[in-house]
Short mmCIF file of C-alpha atoms in Angstrom, two decimals:
data_model
loop_
_atom_site.label_atom_id
_atom_site.label_comp_id
_atom_site.label_asym_id
_atom_site.label_seq_id
_atom_site.Cartn_x
_atom_site.Cartn_y
_atom_site.Cartn_z
CA MET U 1 6.87 31.58 -0.94
CA ILE U 2 6.33 28.85 1.51
CA GLU U 3 6.40 29.95 5.15
CA ILE U 4 6.61 27.44 8.02
CA ILE U 5 5.53 29.12 11.22
CA GLY U 6 6.20 27.65 14.75
CA LEU U 7 5.64 24.02 13.51
CA LYS U 8 5.49 21.46 16.20
CA LYS U 9 5.10 17.66 16.09
CA SER U 10 5.48 14.93 18.58
CA PHE U 11 5.24 11.05 18.24
CA ASN U 12 4.38 9.23 21.51
CA SER U 13 5.60 12.03 23.59
CA LYS U 14 8.80 12.33 21.68
CA LYS U 15 9.33 15.89 20.32
CA VAL U 16 10.45 15.73 16.71
CA LEU U 17 9.70 19.34 15.53
CA ASP U 18 9.85 21.87 18.31
CA GLY U 19 8.76 25.16 16.65
CA VAL U 20 10.24 25.19 13.19
CA ASP U 21 10.25 28.62 11.47
CA LEU U 22 11.54 28.75 7.87
CA ALA U 23 10.69 30.67 4.77
CA ILE U 24 11.30 28.97 1.41
CA GLU U 25 11.60 31.17 -1.62
CA ARG U 26 9.93 30.30 -5.01
CA GLY U 27 12.10 29.33 -7.90
CA LYS U 28 15.04 28.58 -5.72
CA ILE U 29 16.73 25.45 -4.34
CA THR U 30 16.46 25.27 -0.57
CA VAL U 31 18.34 22.56 1.13
CA ILE U 32 17.46 21.41 4.53
CA ILE U 33 20.39 19.71 6.39
CA GLY U 34 20.56 17.94 9.64
CA ARG U 35 21.61 14.55 11.16
CA SER U 36 19.60 11.44 10.54
CA GLY U 37 16.59 11.28 12.85
CA GLU U 38 16.35 15.03 13.34
CA GLY U 39 12.97 15.18 11.74
CA LYS U 40 13.83 16.34 8.20
CA SER U 41 11.56 13.84 6.58
CA VAL U 42 8.84 14.69 9.19
CA LEU U 43 9.21 18.33 8.10
CA ILE U 44 8.71 17.68 4.42
CA LYS U 45 5.82 15.30 5.18
CA HIS U 46 4.12 18.25 6.68
CA ILE U 47 4.69 20.45 3.55
CA ILE U 48 3.12 17.77 1.28
CA GLY U 49 0.33 17.01 3.84
CA LEU U 50 1.18 13.45 4.72
CA LEU U 51 1.42 14.53 8.37
CA ARG U 52 -0.51 17.21 10.23
CA PRO U 53 1.15 19.37 12.86
CA ASP U 54 0.24 19.41 16.51
CA SER U 55 0.56 23.30 16.34
CA GLY U 56 1.97 25.84 14.01
CA LYS U 57 1.18 26.40 10.33
CA ILE U 58 2.46 26.29 6.81
CA LEU U 59 1.53 28.99 4.38
CA LEU U 60 1.81 28.62 0.64
CA ASP U 61 1.64 31.94 -1.07
CA SER U 62 0.05 33.38 2.09
CA LYS U 63 -2.68 30.69 2.08
CA GLU U 64 -2.63 28.26 5.10
CA ILE U 65 -2.32 24.75 3.77
CA THR U 66 -2.05 22.96 7.11
CA ALA U 67 -5.82 23.59 7.66
CA LEU U 68 -6.83 22.13 4.26
CA ARG U 69 -9.13 19.07 4.21
CA GLU U 70 -7.77 15.99 2.63
CA ARG U 71 -9.70 16.41 -0.66
CA GLU U 72 -8.46 20.07 -0.93
CA PHE U 73 -4.93 18.94 -0.19
CA ASN U 74 -5.24 16.21 -2.91
CA GLU U 75 -5.89 19.04 -5.47
CA LEU U 76 -2.95 21.00 -4.08
CA ARG U 77 -0.63 18.00 -4.33
CA LYS U 78 -0.97 18.00 -8.17
CA HIS U 79 1.24 21.10 -8.00
CA PHE U 80 3.90 19.22 -6.06
CA GLY U 81 6.41 16.49 -7.11
CA MET U 82 8.37 14.36 -4.89
CA LEU U 83 11.41 12.24 -5.21
CA PHE U 84 11.62 9.66 -2.48
CA GLN U 85 14.81 8.42 -0.81
CA GLY U 86 14.33 4.87 -2.23
CA SER U 87 12.67 6.35 -5.45
CA ALA U 88 9.40 4.71 -4.45
CA LEU U 89 8.81 3.48 -8.08
CA PHE U 90 5.84 1.13 -8.37
CA ASP U 91 7.24 -2.38 -8.66
CA SER U 92 4.31 -3.71 -10.61
CA MET U 93 4.66 -1.05 -13.44
CA THR U 94 7.16 -0.47 -16.28
CA VAL U 95 9.30 2.64 -16.24
CA ALA U 96 6.86 4.30 -18.64
CA GLU U 97 3.81 3.44 -16.67
CA ASN U 98 5.60 4.90 -13.53
CA VAL U 99 6.55 8.12 -15.16
CA GLY U 100 3.10 8.54 -16.93
CA PHE U 101 1.06 7.46 -13.87
CA PRO U 102 0.35 11.01 -12.60
CA LEU U 103 -0.64 12.06 -16.13
CA LYS U 104 -3.09 9.21 -16.56
CA GLU U 105 -4.63 9.93 -13.05
CA HIS U 106 -4.96 13.63 -13.50
CA THR U 107 -5.26 14.48 -17.16
CA GLY U 108 -7.39 13.34 -20.00
CA LEU U 109 -4.43 12.67 -22.18
CA HIS U 110 -4.52 9.72 -24.66
CA ASP U 111 -1.95 6.96 -24.27
CA ASP U 112 0.15 8.06 -27.25
CA GLU U 113 0.24 11.67 -25.82
CA VAL U 114 1.25 10.37 -22.43
CA MET U 115 3.93 8.24 -23.92
CA LYS U 116 5.30 11.27 -25.79
CA VAL U 117 5.45 13.32 -22.57
CA VAL U 118 7.11 10.32 -20.82
CA ALA U 119 9.70 10.02 -23.46
CA GLU U 120 10.43 13.79 -23.21
CA LYS U 121 10.81 13.67 -19.48
CA LEU U 122 13.02 10.55 -19.53
CA HIS U 123 15.12 12.33 -22.19
CA ARG U 124 15.42 15.33 -19.78
CA VAL U 125 16.82 13.14 -17.03
CA GLY U 126 19.29 11.42 -19.51
CA LEU U 127 17.49 8.15 -20.06
CA VAL U 128 16.39 6.85 -23.47
CA GLY U 129 14.80 3.57 -24.58
CA ILE U 130 14.12 2.23 -21.09
CA GLU U 131 10.41 2.78 -21.12
CA GLY U 132 9.56 -0.97 -21.12
CA MET U 133 12.07 -1.92 -18.27
CA MET U 134 10.81 -2.79 -14.79
CA PRO U 135 12.10 -0.88 -11.77
CA ALA U 136 13.76 -4.09 -10.38
CA ASP U 137 15.99 -4.13 -13.48
CA LEU U 138 17.31 -0.55 -12.85
CA SER U 139 20.49 0.62 -10.98
CA GLY U 140 20.14 2.91 -8.04
CA GLY U 141 21.10 5.88 -10.09
CA MET U 142 18.75 5.07 -12.90
CA LYS U 143 15.82 4.64 -10.30
CA LYS U 144 16.63 8.12 -9.02
CA ARG U 145 16.44 9.62 -12.55
CA VAL U 146 13.15 7.73 -13.31
CA GLY U 147 11.80 8.95 -9.91
CA LEU U 148 12.85 12.60 -10.94
CA ALA U 149 11.17 12.13 -14.32
CA ARG U 150 8.01 11.04 -12.52
CA ALA U 151 8.21 13.94 -9.94
CA ILE U 152 8.47 16.57 -12.81
CA VAL U 153 6.11 14.91 -15.31
CA MET U 154 3.26 17.22 -14.32
CA ASP U 155 5.47 20.35 -14.48
CA PRO U 156 4.93 20.88 -10.82
CA GLU U 157 5.68 24.25 -9.13
CA ILE U 158 7.31 22.66 -6.18
CA VAL U 159 9.55 19.50 -6.15
CA ILE U 160 10.62 17.88 -2.87
CA PHE U 161 13.72 15.71 -2.65
CA ASP U 162 14.15 13.30 0.18
CA GLU U 163 17.89 12.34 0.35
CA PRO U 164 18.34 12.25 -3.28
CA THR U 165 22.02 11.01 -3.25
CA THR U 166 21.80 8.51 -0.39
CA GLY U 167 22.94 5.08 -1.52
CA LEU U 168 24.71 6.31 -4.63
CA ASP U 169 28.47 6.17 -5.52
CA PRO U 170 30.10 9.69 -5.46
CA ILE U 171 30.09 9.98 -9.32
CA MET U 172 26.42 8.93 -9.62
CA ALA U 173 25.62 11.36 -6.71
CA ASP U 174 27.36 14.18 -8.63
CA SER U 175 25.56 13.30 -11.81
CA VAL U 176 22.13 13.44 -9.88
CA ALA U 177 23.22 16.83 -8.35
CA GLU U 178 24.03 18.05 -11.96
CA LEU U 179 20.66 16.81 -13.14
CA MET U 180 18.85 18.62 -10.30
CA LEU U 181 20.66 21.84 -11.16
CA GLU U 182 19.95 21.48 -14.80
CA THR U 183 16.18 20.68 -14.51
CA GLN U 184 15.76 23.38 -11.87
CA ARG U 185 17.36 26.06 -13.98
CA ALA U 186 15.43 24.93 -17.12
CA LEU U 187 11.94 24.72 -15.36
CA LYS U 188 12.51 27.43 -12.78
CA THR U 189 10.84 25.23 -10.28
CA THR U 190 11.12 25.49 -6.42
CA TYR U 191 13.23 22.66 -5.23
CA ILE U 192 13.21 21.67 -1.45
CA VAL U 193 16.04 19.12 -0.68
CA ILE U 194 16.69 17.42 2.55
CA THR U 195 19.93 15.74 2.81
CA HIS U 196 22.94 15.25 5.03
CA ASP U 197 25.20 15.24 1.88
CA ILE U 198 27.35 18.35 2.35
CA GLN U 199 28.92 18.19 -1.07
CA LEU U 200 25.41 18.09 -2.64
CA THR U 201 24.45 20.99 -0.47
CA TYR U 202 27.41 23.17 -1.54
CA LYS U 203 26.79 22.35 -5.15
CA ILE U 204 23.19 23.02 -5.57
CA ALA U 205 21.79 25.14 -2.69
CA ASP U 206 20.54 28.82 -3.21
CA MET U 207 19.52 28.61 0.46
CA VAL U 208 20.61 26.35 3.33
CA ALA U 209 18.82 25.73 6.59
CA MET U 210 20.01 23.35 9.34
CA LEU U 211 17.54 21.51 11.42
CA HIS U 212 18.77 20.39 14.82
CA GLN U 213 16.68 19.14 17.86
CA GLY U 214 13.44 20.20 16.29
CA LYS U 215 14.47 23.75 15.35
CA ILE U 216 16.18 25.49 12.49
CA ILE U 217 19.42 26.66 14.14
CA ALA U 218 21.00 28.37 11.10
CA LYS U 219 20.03 29.57 7.66
CA GLY U 220 21.45 31.48 4.78
CA THR U 221 23.32 31.06 1.49
CA VAL U 222 26.13 28.55 1.21
CA GLU U 223 28.69 31.33 1.91
CA ASP U 224 26.74 32.48 5.01
CA ILE U 225 26.57 29.00 6.29
CA LYS U 226 30.27 28.32 5.79
CA LYS U 227 31.01 31.52 7.76
CA ASN U 228 28.46 30.76 10.48
CA PRO U 229 30.26 30.32 13.87
CA ASN U 230 27.53 28.13 15.40
CA PRO U 231 29.50 25.14 16.82
CA VAL U 232 26.79 22.61 16.02
CA LEU U 233 26.64 23.67 12.46
CA LYS U 234 30.44 23.77 12.19
CA GLN U 235 30.67 20.26 13.52
CA PHE U 236 28.07 18.92 11.05
CA LEU U 237 29.69 20.72 8.04
CA GLU U 238 33.12 19.31 9.02
CA GLY U 239 31.68 15.84 9.54
CA SER U 240 33.56 15.57 12.96
CA ALA U 241 32.72 13.27 15.77
CA GLU U 242 34.18 15.81 18.24
CA GLY U 243 32.05 18.76 19.18
CA PRO U 244 28.75 19.66 20.81
CA ILE U 245 26.75 16.91 18.99
CA LYS U 246 27.39 13.68 20.97
CA VAL U 247 27.30 10.60 18.88
CA TYR U 248 26.21 8.32 21.78
CA MET R 1 -1.32 -9.09 39.00
CA ARG R 2 -0.93 -5.49 37.99
CA GLU R 3 1.33 -6.50 35.05
CA LEU R 4 -1.30 -9.01 33.90
CA LEU R 5 -3.91 -6.33 34.13
CA GLU R 6 -1.77 -3.95 32.20
CA ARG R 7 -1.10 -6.55 29.52
CA LEU R 8 -4.92 -7.19 29.22
CA GLY R 9 -5.60 -3.54 29.03
CA LYS R 10 -3.05 -3.12 26.26
CA MET R 11 -4.50 -6.07 24.40
CA ALA R 12 -8.01 -4.69 24.69
CA GLY R 13 -6.79 -1.32 23.57
CA ALA R 14 -5.11 -2.88 20.49
CA LEU R 15 -8.24 -4.87 19.76
CA VAL R 16 -10.46 -1.71 19.74
CA THR R 17 -7.99 0.29 17.77
CA ASN R 18 -7.64 -2.44 15.14
CA THR R 19 -11.37 -3.03 14.88
CA GLY R 20 -11.93 0.62 14.56
CA LEU R 21 -9.31 1.23 11.89
CA MET R 22 -10.61 -1.74 9.98
CA ALA R 23 -14.20 -0.55 10.08
CA LEU R 24 -12.97 2.87 8.97
CA MET R 25 -11.09 1.34 6.05
CA LEU R 26 -14.26 -0.71 5.00
CA PHE R 27 -16.29 2.46 5.36
CA HIS R 28 -14.00 4.49 3.12
CA ALA R 29 -13.57 1.68 0.72
CA SER R 30 -17.42 1.36 0.42
CA ILE R 31 -17.69 5.13 -0.31
CA TYR R 32 -14.76 5.16 -2.85
CA ALA R 33 -16.09 1.97 -4.56
CA PHE R 34 -19.07 3.98 -5.94
CA THR R 35 -17.19 7.27 -6.49
CA PRO R 36 -16.21 7.87 -10.07
CA PRO R 37 -13.87 7.37 -11.75
CA ILE R 38 -14.29 3.60 -11.22
CA LYS R 39 -10.97 1.93 -12.01
CA PHE R 40 -12.17 -1.18 -13.85
CA ARG R 41 -8.57 -2.11 -15.01
CA ASN R 42 -7.35 -2.36 -11.44
CA ILE R 43 -10.56 -4.31 -10.33
CA PHE R 44 -10.25 -6.76 -13.32
CA LYS R 45 -6.49 -7.23 -12.49
CA GLN R 46 -7.26 -8.10 -8.92
CA MET R 47 -10.24 -10.32 -9.95
CA GLU R 48 -7.79 -12.24 -12.08
CA PHE R 49 -5.23 -12.57 -9.33
CA VAL R 50 -7.86 -13.64 -6.69
CA GLY R 51 -9.98 -15.78 -8.97
CA VAL R 52 -8.11 -17.14 -12.03
CA LYS R 53 -4.84 -17.68 -10.17
CA SER R 54 -6.53 -19.50 -7.28
CA LEU R 55 -8.34 -21.90 -9.48
CA PHE R 56 -5.65 -24.65 -9.33
CA VAL R 57 -5.49 -24.70 -5.67
CA VAL R 58 -9.24 -24.69 -5.13
CA VAL R 59 -9.75 -27.48 -7.70
CA LEU R 60 -7.21 -29.64 -5.84
CA THR R 61 -8.77 -28.92 -2.46
CA GLY R 62 -12.23 -29.54 -3.65
CA SER R 63 -11.64 -32.67 -5.54
CA PHE R 64 -9.50 -34.37 -2.66
CA THR R 65 -12.15 -33.32 -0.09
CA GLY R 66 -15.01 -34.53 -2.21
CA MET R 67 -13.14 -37.90 -2.61
CA VAL R 68 -12.29 -38.33 1.14
CA LEU R 69 -15.85 -37.31 2.09
CA ALA R 70 -17.17 -40.14 -0.14
CA TYR R 71 -14.92 -42.71 1.50
CA GLN R 72 -15.76 -41.54 5.03
CA SER R 73 -19.50 -41.28 4.45
CA PHE R 74 -19.62 -44.61 2.71
CA ASN R 75 -17.85 -46.14 5.68
CA ALA R 76 -20.35 -44.60 8.09
CA LEU R 77 -23.43 -45.19 6.00
CA LYS R 78 -22.90 -48.73 5.13
CA ARG R 79 -23.34 -49.52 8.88
CA PHE R 80 -27.05 -48.57 8.33
CA GLY R 81 -27.29 -49.90 4.80
CA ALA R 82 -27.65 -46.46 3.50
CA GLU R 83 -24.80 -46.43 1.03
CA SER R 84 -27.07 -44.77 -1.57
CA LEU R 85 -26.87 -41.52 0.54
CA VAL R 86 -23.14 -40.97 -0.06
CA GLY R 87 -24.00 -38.61 -3.07
CA PRO R 88 -26.28 -36.28 -1.02
CA THR R 89 -23.91 -36.38 1.83
CA VAL R 90 -21.04 -35.30 -0.26
CA ALA R 91 -23.07 -32.63 -2.16
CA LEU R 92 -24.71 -31.17 0.93
CA SER R 93 -21.51 -30.96 2.85
CA MET R 94 -19.65 -29.40 -0.05
CA ALA R 95 -22.39 -26.89 -0.87
CA ARG R 96 -23.34 -25.75 2.74
CA GLU R 97 -20.02 -26.00 4.65
CA LEU R 98 -16.85 -27.34 3.15
CA GLY R 99 -17.08 -25.59 -0.26
CA PRO R 100 -17.21 -21.98 1.15
CA VAL R 101 -14.96 -22.67 4.21
CA LEU R 102 -12.21 -24.57 2.37
CA THR R 103 -12.20 -22.05 -0.46
CA GLY R 104 -12.03 -19.15 2.09
CA LEU R 105 -9.14 -20.78 3.92
CA MET R 106 -7.20 -21.68 0.71
CA VAL R 107 -7.77 -18.21 -0.83
CA SER R 108 -6.81 -16.59 2.45
CA GLY R 109 -3.43 -18.55 2.47
CA ARG R 110 -2.67 -17.80 -1.31
CA ALA R 111 -4.19 -14.51 -2.19
CA GLY R 112 -4.74 -12.91 1.31
CA SER R 113 -0.99 -13.32 2.18
CA ALA R 114 0.12 -11.98 -1.16
CA MET R 115 -2.18 -8.92 -0.83
CA ALA R 116 -0.82 -8.17 2.58
CA THR R 117 2.72 -8.68 1.47
CA GLU R 118 2.37 -6.49 -1.65
CA LEU R 119 0.64 -3.65 0.26
CA GLY R 120 3.15 -4.09 3.13
CA THR R 121 6.04 -3.76 0.70
CA MET R 122 4.45 -0.73 -0.84
CA ARG R 123 4.10 0.81 2.56
CA VAL R 124 7.67 0.23 3.67
CA THR R 125 9.17 1.36 0.41
CA GLU R 126 7.17 4.55 0.46
CA GLN R 127 5.05 3.63 -2.65
CA ILE R 128 1.83 4.32 -0.71
CA ASP R 129 3.32 7.76 0.27
CA ALA R 130 4.07 8.38 -3.40
CA LEU R 131 0.48 7.77 -4.24
CA HIS R 132 -0.58 10.35 -1.67
CA THR R 133 1.94 12.92 -2.95
CA MET R 134 0.58 12.43 -6.43
CA GLY R 135 -2.87 13.27 -5.16
CA VAL R 136 -4.06 9.75 -5.67
CA ASN R 137 -6.14 8.20 -2.90
CA PRO R 138 -4.45 4.96 -1.96
CA ILE R 139 -7.74 3.39 -0.51
CA LYS R 140 -9.46 4.03 -3.75
CA HIS R 141 -6.45 2.90 -5.84
CA LEU R 142 -5.23 -0.07 -3.84
CA VAL R 143 -7.84 -1.25 -1.31
CA VAL R 144 -11.15 -0.86 -3.31
CA PRO R 145 -10.09 -3.26 -6.19
CA ARG R 146 -8.90 -5.94 -3.78
CA ILE R 147 -12.06 -5.89 -1.58
CA LEU R 148 -14.30 -5.97 -4.68
CA ALA R 149 -12.07 -8.75 -6.13
CA GLY R 150 -12.48 -10.81 -2.89
CA VAL R 151 -16.20 -10.32 -2.65
CA LEU R 152 -16.90 -11.03 -6.35
CA MET R 153 -14.55 -13.93 -6.95
CA LEU R 154 -15.08 -16.07 -3.71
CA PRO R 155 -18.56 -17.12 -4.84
CA PHE R 156 -17.21 -18.23 -8.29
CA LEU R 157 -14.49 -20.08 -6.74
CA THR R 158 -16.79 -21.69 -4.23
CA VAL R 159 -19.07 -22.95 -7.03
CA ILE R 160 -15.99 -24.62 -8.61
CA THR R 161 -14.94 -26.14 -5.42
CA ASP R 162 -18.40 -27.46 -4.85
CA PHE R 163 -18.51 -28.85 -8.40
CA VAL R 164 -15.11 -30.59 -8.38
CA GLY R 165 -16.02 -31.87 -4.83
CA VAL R 166 -19.15 -33.49 -6.08
CA VAL R 167 -17.19 -34.88 -9.08
CA GLY R 168 -14.54 -36.18 -6.88
CA GLY R 169 -17.19 -37.80 -4.60
CA TYR R 170 -18.93 -39.42 -7.68
CA PHE R 171 -15.75 -40.73 -8.95
CA VAL R 172 -14.89 -42.50 -5.61
CA GLY R 173 -18.56 -43.52 -4.95
CA VAL R 174 -19.32 -44.88 -8.41
CA HIS R 175 -15.93 -46.08 -9.79
CA LEU R 176 -14.20 -47.19 -6.45
CA LEU R 177 -16.93 -48.02 -4.18
CA ASP R 178 -19.32 -49.53 -6.76
CA ILE R 179 -22.47 -47.42 -6.05
CA ASN R 180 -24.85 -47.51 -8.87
CA PRO R 181 -24.33 -44.22 -10.85
CA GLY R 182 -28.00 -43.84 -11.35
CA VAL R 183 -28.78 -44.25 -7.66
CA TYR R 184 -25.87 -41.94 -6.79
CA MET R 185 -27.08 -39.06 -9.02
CA GLY R 186 -30.77 -39.66 -8.30
CA ARG R 187 -30.46 -39.50 -4.53
CA THR R 188 -28.23 -36.45 -4.91
CA MET R 189 -30.87 -34.64 -6.96
CA ASP R 190 -33.61 -35.72 -4.47
CA PHE R 191 -31.84 -34.33 -1.46
CA VAL R 192 -29.96 -31.34 -2.69
CA ASN R 193 -31.51 -28.19 -4.10
CA VAL R 194 -30.57 -24.73 -5.33
CA GLU R 195 -31.06 -23.16 -1.80
CA ASP R 196 -28.30 -25.31 -0.44
CA LEU R 197 -25.98 -23.92 -3.19
CA PHE R 198 -27.02 -20.36 -2.44
CA TYR R 199 -26.63 -20.88 1.39
CA GLY R 200 -22.88 -21.55 0.79
CA LEU R 201 -22.57 -18.68 -1.64
CA TYR R 202 -23.93 -16.08 0.97
CA LYS R 203 -21.18 -17.35 3.21
CA SER R 204 -18.62 -17.14 0.52
CA ILE R 205 -19.37 -13.36 -0.06
CA VAL R 206 -18.71 -12.71 3.62
CA PHE R 207 -15.59 -14.77 3.56
CA GLY R 208 -14.26 -12.95 0.41
CA LEU R 209 -14.94 -9.48 2.35
CA ILE R 210 -12.95 -10.95 5.39
CA ILE R 211 -10.04 -12.22 3.37
CA SER R 212 -9.47 -8.99 1.34
CA LEU R 213 -10.30 -6.62 4.21
CA THR R 214 -7.86 -8.30 6.75
CA ALA R 215 -5.21 -8.52 4.09
CA CYS R 216 -5.52 -4.92 3.06
CA TYR R 217 -5.75 -3.77 6.60
CA HIS R 218 -2.51 -5.57 7.78
CA GLY R 219 -0.66 -4.63 4.60
CA PHE R 220 -1.69 -0.98 4.44
CA TYR R 221 -0.65 -0.36 8.00
CA THR R 222 2.62 -2.27 7.96
CA THR R 223 5.48 -0.86 9.96
CA GLY R 224 8.97 -2.12 10.70
CA GLY R 225 10.58 -2.98 7.35
CA ALA R 226 11.09 -6.52 5.97
CA GLU R 227 10.20 -8.09 9.29
CA GLY R 228 7.00 -5.93 9.40
CA VAL R 229 5.99 -7.16 6.04
CA GLY R 230 6.41 -10.70 7.10
CA LYS R 231 4.37 -10.15 10.18
CA ALA R 232 1.64 -8.37 8.23
CA ALA R 233 1.42 -11.48 5.93
CA THR R 234 1.18 -13.79 8.82
CA ASN R 235 -1.34 -11.69 10.78
CA ALA R 236 -3.51 -11.29 7.73
CA VAL R 237 -3.77 -15.08 7.16
CA VAL R 238 -4.22 -15.97 10.82
CA LEU R 239 -6.76 -13.42 11.45
CA GLY R 240 -8.53 -14.14 8.10
CA CYS R 241 -8.72 -17.88 8.76
CA VAL R 242 -9.95 -17.34 12.42
CA LEU R 243 -12.70 -14.90 11.26
CA ILE R 244 -13.72 -17.18 8.50
CA LEU R 245 -14.27 -20.11 10.94
CA ALA R 246 -15.94 -17.84 13.62
CA PHE R 247 -18.26 -16.18 10.98
CA ASN R 248 -19.09 -19.60 9.48
CA TYR R 249 -20.31 -20.71 12.93
CA LEU R 250 -22.34 -17.47 13.45
CA MET R 251 -23.77 -17.59 9.92
CA THR R 252 -24.73 -21.31 10.25
CA SER R 253 -26.47 -20.82 13.54
CA ALA R 254 -28.34 -17.76 12.05
CA LEU R 255 -29.21 -19.27 8.72
CA LEU R 256 -30.29 -22.78 9.78
#
């Protein structure tokens, strides 16, 4: 269980997180939704230790991780995987080198063993025979898949997805959603997804939480969320310009 | 008046912040450079990039500078009937000043800008964040190899610049200005010694550190997308060149 308790973060006096409280269950897909610029990325950067909170804490299996020193967090990060919005593949490395990078850094595996694991993970995300290609030669969807293969290559306990479908066409977005479901069901991993893609949310979420003005304003299953009368949540789910959220 | 003071205050604040962050980066890099595992592959890759790939530009710079220096010194020295001193003039100038400084400036323009651009792009495309999330220290993985490459390769490049400068000077002096080759080489040997070469090499080590540190600092802390990457590259080169010239003066005054 990941428990986020009273998490606050400001940048140059601008409050981004204003007391976030959220419990994320193990082995489930939790989707955090919210408008762009509402602090979703800031929230997951706290979970993975890229940012430190001004106040509040995050507990991982009852152990406070926000107080960890950088070296301790580095150890913990080996149990995390992350798929970035733009995939964040290393331009100077081939697909195989990208996917195998965490293995080379943290395990004593020989090159041929690394290549075996890389091929297996690439196969799991539906990519075969592209090990020697460079990231610049891949389409957006393929980059996401390679990014996912890299995120799960160490068999992490928790995988974080930052806008996994942004920039993809609807068919490719659906195929990435299918892939996320398939890998999560197969590996029983905890997936934390931040997105403003409602279709993706409905398709994959076991639990949904909405972040608005620095706070979690609603949480529950997809059915709970659909029934929730909160006008802000309703406007967001309907994708309407009319409502309590003002566009300008 | 108040606006001016506010601006000056902001500039002073930024200067202190930047200097502090750069010193901190150097401190961390110095520690990680000796913390196992040492990433030799990354270091050799950067040494090839800074050293081997800068060879062409430093050979061109060194040879043309040596040739021009021979012409100019010949023009000045013949007024005193001291044309035979063209050789030592070229060699001393190259070894003590122009070799390290020109190599530093050229490598700053070529490798420093490329380092800042590469790290800046990695920052804005979240590749540095990706390293963090994989439990890989980006300073150790990205900054240490670049700083080591700068510090180790600049002296080698400087020796090459010195050598081609002297060869260029010899070519102009002996073949175009008709100085006797024996006199040219003999006078050069009389006046130039190994200390002169080392004097320039000490400087080049410092210049290598300046180039790689300013490039890594500006690249690593890039903000603001593609525009930010461009600014990082420009700032890295400008600051690198200014610091090379300033430190050259300081070191010359301290070493002489």
